């Protein structure tokens, strides 16, 4: 007679679900599985933080969704240039990349 023994272990990593689930922005590849309209609608339901759409005419990157507060610090063309020159080399047209953006502004005024 053989005794059968079973042992089960369940492990879980638990973290807080933050709203919105996107910190500062998303870069949507041209062929990403979801478009900027659907992501914008989802963000509108999940968060009170306003996000803005920055259109990109590129073979890899289709759109950028970014917190409105970021666009008060940098212009849409500046952000577009940064994404195309710095992020595009690391992504494919089917990907969605999350952005955590730190903008530092140095001001000096002689009075």
mmCIF file with all atom_site columns, C-alpha atoms in Angstrom:
data_model
loop_
_atom_site.group_PDB
_atom_site.id
_atom_site.type_symbol
_atom_site.label_atom_id
_atom_site.label_alt_id
_atom_site.label_comp_id
_atom_site.label_asym_id
_atom_site.label_entity_id
_atom_site.label_seq_id
_atom_site.pdbx_PDB_ins_code
_atom_site.Cartn_x
_atom_site.Cartn_y
_atom_site.Cartn_z
_atom_site.occupancy
_atom_site.B_iso_or_equiv
_atom_site.pdbx_formal_charge
_atom_site.auth_seq_id
_atom_site.auth_comp_id
_atom_site.auth_asym_id
_atom_site.auth_atom_id
_atom_site.pdbx_PDB_model_num
ATOM 1   C CA . UNK A 1 1   ? 0.000   0.000  0.000   1.00 0.00 ? 1   UNK A CA 1
ATOM 2   C CA . UNK A 1 2   ? 1.429   3.355  -1.096  1.00 0.00 ? 2   UNK A CA 1
ATOM 3   C CA . UNK A 1 3   ? 0.661   6.563  0.682   1.00 0.00 ? 3   UNK A CA 1
ATOM 4   C CA . UNK A 1 4   ? 0.259   9.564  -1.526  1.00 0.00 ? 4   UNK A CA 1
ATOM 5   C CA . UNK A 1 5   ? 1.480   12.847 -0.139  1.00 0.00 ? 5   UNK A CA 1
ATOM 6   C CA . UNK A 1 6   ? 0.752   16.233 -1.569  1.00 0.00 ? 6   UNK A CA 1
ATOM 7   C CA . UNK A 1 7   ? 2.180   19.522 -0.541  1.00 0.00 ? 7   UNK A CA 1
ATOM 8   C CA . UNK A 1 8   ? 0.887   22.853 -1.822  1.00 0.00 ? 8   UNK A CA 1
ATOM 9   C CA . UNK A 1 9   ? 2.596   26.174 -1.413  1.00 0.00 ? 9   UNK A CA 1
ATOM 10  C CA . UNK A 1 10  ? 1.030   29.434 -2.472  1.00 0.00 ? 10  UNK A CA 1
ATOM 11  C CA . UNK A 1 11  ? 3.121   32.557 -2.671  1.00 0.00 ? 11  UNK A CA 1
ATOM 12  C CA . UNK A 1 12  ? 1.803   35.998 -3.454  1.00 0.00 ? 12  UNK A CA 1
ATOM 13  C CA . UNK A 1 13  ? 3.438   39.354 -3.798  1.00 0.00 ? 13  UNK A CA 1
ATOM 14  C CA . UNK A 1 14  ? 0.975   41.966 -2.612  1.00 0.00 ? 14  UNK A CA 1
ATOM 15  C CA . UNK A 1 15  ? 1.323   45.638 -3.485  1.00 0.00 ? 15  UNK A CA 1
ATOM 16  C CA . UNK A 1 16  ? -1.024  48.566 -3.415  1.00 0.00 ? 16  UNK A CA 1
ATOM 17  C CA . UNK A 1 17  ? -3.009  49.134 -6.607  1.00 0.00 ? 17  UNK A CA 1
ATOM 18  C CA . UNK A 1 18  ? -2.412  52.752 -7.433  1.00 0.00 ? 18  UNK A CA 1
ATOM 19  C CA . UNK A 1 19  ? -4.821  54.944 -9.351  1.00 0.00 ? 19  UNK A CA 1
ATOM 20  C CA . UNK A 1 20  ? -4.193  55.823 -11.967 1.00 0.00 ? 20  UNK A CA 1
ATOM 21  C CA . UNK A 1 21  ? -2.260  52.674 -12.863 1.00 0.00 ? 21  UNK A CA 1
ATOM 22  C CA . UNK A 1 22  ? -0.131  54.916 -15.090 1.00 0.00 ? 22  UNK A CA 1
ATOM 23  C CA . UNK A 1 23  ? 2.111   57.442 -13.388 1.00 0.00 ? 23  UNK A CA 1
ATOM 24  C CA . UNK A 1 24  ? 3.080   60.041 -15.955 1.00 0.00 ? 24  UNK A CA 1
ATOM 25  C CA . UNK A 1 25  ? 2.365   58.658 -19.383 1.00 0.00 ? 25  UNK A CA 1
ATOM 26  C CA . UNK A 1 26  ? 2.334   55.920 -21.997 1.00 0.00 ? 26  UNK A CA 1
ATOM 27  C CA . UNK A 1 27  ? 4.051   55.592 -25.337 1.00 0.00 ? 27  UNK A CA 1
ATOM 28  C CA . UNK A 1 28  ? 1.866   53.526 -27.661 1.00 0.00 ? 28  UNK A CA 1
ATOM 29  C CA . UNK A 1 29  ? 3.520   51.698 -30.502 1.00 0.00 ? 29  UNK A CA 1
ATOM 30  C CA . UNK A 1 30  ? 2.010   52.122 -33.962 1.00 0.00 ? 30  UNK A CA 1
ATOM 31  C CA . UNK A 1 31  ? 0.692   48.522 -33.837 1.00 0.00 ? 31  UNK A CA 1
ATOM 32  C CA . UNK A 1 32  ? -0.017  48.263 -30.092 1.00 0.00 ? 32  UNK A CA 1
ATOM 33  C CA . UNK A 1 33  ? -2.958  46.039 -29.114 1.00 0.00 ? 33  UNK A CA 1
ATOM 34  C CA . UNK A 1 34  ? -4.951  49.010 -27.786 1.00 0.00 ? 34  UNK A CA 1
ATOM 35  C CA . UNK A 1 35  ? -5.234  52.517 -29.176 1.00 0.00 ? 35  UNK A CA 1
ATOM 36  C CA . UNK A 1 36  ? -5.040  55.900 -27.505 1.00 0.00 ? 36  UNK A CA 1
ATOM 37  C CA . UNK A 1 37  ? -8.826  56.427 -27.558 1.00 0.00 ? 37  UNK A CA 1
ATOM 38  C CA . UNK A 1 38  ? -9.500  53.241 -25.566 1.00 0.00 ? 38  UNK A CA 1
ATOM 39  C CA . UNK A 1 39  ? -6.670  53.944 -23.120 1.00 0.00 ? 39  UNK A CA 1
ATOM 40  C CA . UNK A 1 40  ? -7.920  57.527 -22.664 1.00 0.00 ? 40  UNK A CA 1
ATOM 41  C CA . UNK A 1 41  ? -11.425 56.270 -21.890 1.00 0.00 ? 41  UNK A CA 1
ATOM 42  C CA . UNK A 1 42  ? -10.081 53.763 -19.371 1.00 0.00 ? 42  UNK A CA 1
ATOM 43  C CA . UNK A 1 43  ? -7.971  56.444 -17.687 1.00 0.00 ? 43  UNK A CA 1
ATOM 44  C CA . UNK A 1 44  ? -11.012 58.710 -17.540 1.00 0.00 ? 44  UNK A CA 1
ATOM 45  C CA . UNK A 1 45  ? -12.869 56.015 -15.612 1.00 0.00 ? 45  UNK A CA 1
ATOM 46  C CA . UNK A 1 46  ? -9.976  55.101 -13.306 1.00 0.00 ? 46  UNK A CA 1
ATOM 47  C CA . UNK A 1 47  ? -8.574  58.494 -12.441 1.00 0.00 ? 47  UNK A CA 1
ATOM 48  C CA . UNK A 1 48  ? -9.367  62.136 -11.922 1.00 0.00 ? 48  UNK A CA 1
ATOM 49  C CA . UNK A 1 49  ? -5.887  63.001 -13.181 1.00 0.00 ? 49  UNK A CA 1
ATOM 50  C CA . UNK A 1 50  ? -6.216  64.513 -16.665 1.00 0.00 ? 50  UNK A CA 1
ATOM 51  C CA . UNK A 1 51  ? -4.124  63.011 -19.467 1.00 0.00 ? 51  UNK A CA 1
ATOM 52  C CA . UNK A 1 52  ? -3.520  64.543 -22.876 1.00 0.00 ? 52  UNK A CA 1
ATOM 53  C CA . UNK A 1 53  ? -2.923  62.935 -26.242 1.00 0.00 ? 53  UNK A CA 1
ATOM 54  C CA . UNK A 1 54  ? 0.200   63.808 -28.219 1.00 0.00 ? 54  UNK A CA 1
ATOM 55  C CA . UNK A 1 55  ? 0.052   62.443 -31.749 1.00 0.00 ? 55  UNK A CA 1
ATOM 56  C CA . UNK A 1 56  ? 3.256   61.135 -33.299 1.00 0.00 ? 56  UNK A CA 1
ATOM 57  C CA . UNK A 1 57  ? 3.757   60.512 -37.009 1.00 0.00 ? 57  UNK A CA 1
ATOM 58  C CA . UNK A 1 58  ? 6.345   57.729 -36.942 1.00 0.00 ? 58  UNK A CA 1
ATOM 59  C CA . UNK A 1 59  ? 6.867   54.159 -38.151 1.00 0.00 ? 59  UNK A CA 1
ATOM 60  C CA . UNK A 1 60  ? 7.316   52.784 -34.586 1.00 0.00 ? 60  UNK A CA 1
ATOM 61  C CA . UNK A 1 61  ? 5.500   55.182 -32.247 1.00 0.00 ? 61  UNK A CA 1
ATOM 62  C CA . UNK A 1 62  ? 1.871   56.096 -32.826 1.00 0.00 ? 62  UNK A CA 1
ATOM 63  C CA . UNK A 1 63  ? 0.789   58.110 -29.800 1.00 0.00 ? 63  UNK A CA 1
ATOM 64  C CA . UNK A 1 64  ? 1.815   59.468 -26.423 1.00 0.00 ? 64  UNK A CA 1
ATOM 65  C CA . UNK A 1 65  ? -0.592  59.873 -23.510 1.00 0.00 ? 65  UNK A CA 1
ATOM 66  C CA . UNK A 1 66  ? 0.818   62.127 -20.819 1.00 0.00 ? 66  UNK A CA 1
ATOM 67  C CA . UNK A 1 67  ? -0.407  63.817 -17.650 1.00 0.00 ? 67  UNK A CA 1
ATOM 68  C CA . UNK A 1 68  ? -1.512  67.375 -18.342 1.00 0.00 ? 68  UNK A CA 1
ATOM 69  C CA . UNK A 1 69  ? 0.770   68.585 -15.534 1.00 0.00 ? 69  UNK A CA 1
ATOM 70  C CA . UNK A 1 70  ? 3.806   67.399 -17.507 1.00 0.00 ? 70  UNK A CA 1
ATOM 71  C CA . UNK A 1 71  ? 2.738   69.494 -20.505 1.00 0.00 ? 71  UNK A CA 1
ATOM 72  C CA . UNK A 1 72  ? 2.684   72.579 -18.277 1.00 0.00 ? 72  UNK A CA 1
ATOM 73  C CA . UNK A 1 73  ? 6.432   72.085 -17.822 1.00 0.00 ? 73  UNK A CA 1
ATOM 74  C CA . UNK A 1 74  ? 7.466   70.977 -21.325 1.00 0.00 ? 74  UNK A CA 1
ATOM 75  C CA . UNK A 1 75  ? 5.740   71.511 -24.647 1.00 0.00 ? 75  UNK A CA 1
ATOM 76  C CA . UNK A 1 76  ? 4.224   68.711 -26.706 1.00 0.00 ? 76  UNK A CA 1
ATOM 77  C CA . UNK A 1 77  ? 6.919   69.147 -29.414 1.00 0.00 ? 77  UNK A CA 1
ATOM 78  C CA . UNK A 1 78  ? 9.671   68.906 -26.764 1.00 0.00 ? 78  UNK A CA 1
ATOM 79  C CA . UNK A 1 79  ? 8.127   65.727 -25.341 1.00 0.00 ? 79  UNK A CA 1
ATOM 80  C CA . UNK A 1 80  ? 7.646   64.268 -28.823 1.00 0.00 ? 80  UNK A CA 1
ATOM 81  C CA . UNK A 1 81  ? 11.307  64.949 -29.670 1.00 0.00 ? 81  UNK A CA 1
ATOM 82  C CA . UNK A 1 82  ? 12.468  63.382 -26.383 1.00 0.00 ? 82  UNK A CA 1
ATOM 83  C CA . UNK A 1 83  ? 10.382  60.236 -26.925 1.00 0.00 ? 83  UNK A CA 1
ATOM 84  C CA . UNK A 1 84  ? 11.458  59.829 -30.557 1.00 0.00 ? 84  UNK A CA 1
ATOM 85  C CA . UNK A 1 85  ? 15.149  60.362 -29.839 1.00 0.00 ? 85  UNK A CA 1
ATOM 86  C CA . UNK A 1 86  ? 15.469  58.607 -26.463 1.00 0.00 ? 86  UNK A CA 1
ATOM 87  C CA . UNK A 1 87  ? 12.702  56.006 -26.114 1.00 0.00 ? 87  UNK A CA 1
ATOM 88  C CA . UNK A 1 88  ? 11.977  54.895 -29.674 1.00 0.00 ? 88  UNK A CA 1
ATOM 89  C CA . UNK A 1 89  ? 15.300  52.998 -30.022 1.00 0.00 ? 89  UNK A CA 1
ATOM 90  C CA . UNK A 1 90  ? 14.213  50.680 -27.185 1.00 0.00 ? 90  UNK A CA 1
ATOM 91  C CA . UNK A 1 91  ? 10.723  49.766 -28.360 1.00 0.00 ? 91  UNK A CA 1
ATOM 92  C CA . UNK A 1 92  ? 8.902   47.937 -31.106 1.00 0.00 ? 92  UNK A CA 1
ATOM 93  C CA . UNK A 1 93  ? 5.719   49.048 -32.890 1.00 0.00 ? 93  UNK A CA 1
ATOM 94  C CA . UNK A 1 94  ? 3.597   46.483 -30.987 1.00 0.00 ? 94  UNK A CA 1
ATOM 95  C CA . UNK A 1 95  ? 4.673   47.645 -27.523 1.00 0.00 ? 95  UNK A CA 1
ATOM 96  C CA . UNK A 1 96  ? 3.235   49.990 -24.925 1.00 0.00 ? 96  UNK A CA 1
ATOM 97  C CA . UNK A 1 97  ? 5.839   51.683 -22.733 1.00 0.00 ? 97  UNK A CA 1
ATOM 98  C CA . UNK A 1 98  ? 5.031   53.316 -19.404 1.00 0.00 ? 98  UNK A CA 1
ATOM 99  C CA . UNK A 1 99  ? 6.727   56.630 -18.656 1.00 0.00 ? 99  UNK A CA 1
ATOM 100 C CA . UNK A 1 100 ? 7.860   58.004 -15.324 1.00 0.00 ? 100 UNK A CA 1
ATOM 101 C CA . UNK A 1 101 ? 8.955   61.531 -16.129 1.00 0.00 ? 101 UNK A CA 1
ATOM 102 C CA . UNK A 1 102 ? 10.946  63.890 -13.942 1.00 0.00 ? 102 UNK A CA 1
ATOM 103 C CA . UNK A 1 103 ? 11.107  67.412 -15.298 1.00 0.00 ? 103 UNK A CA 1
ATOM 104 C CA . UNK A 1 104 ? 13.538  69.749 -13.630 1.00 0.00 ? 104 UNK A CA 1
ATOM 105 C CA . UNK A 1 105 ? 13.341  73.445 -14.390 1.00 0.00 ? 105 UNK A CA 1
ATOM 106 C CA . UNK A 1 106 ? 16.062  75.840 -13.297 1.00 0.00 ? 106 UNK A CA 1
ATOM 107 C CA . UNK A 1 107 ? 15.009  79.458 -13.064 1.00 0.00 ? 107 UNK A CA 1
ATOM 108 C CA . UNK A 1 108 ? 17.149  82.501 -12.577 1.00 0.00 ? 108 UNK A CA 1
ATOM 109 C CA . UNK A 1 109 ? 15.994  86.078 -12.599 1.00 0.00 ? 109 UNK A CA 1
ATOM 110 C CA . UNK A 1 110 ? 17.962  89.177 -11.911 1.00 0.00 ? 110 UNK A CA 1
ATOM 111 C CA . UNK A 1 111 ? 16.017  91.809 -9.997  1.00 0.00 ? 111 UNK A CA 1
#
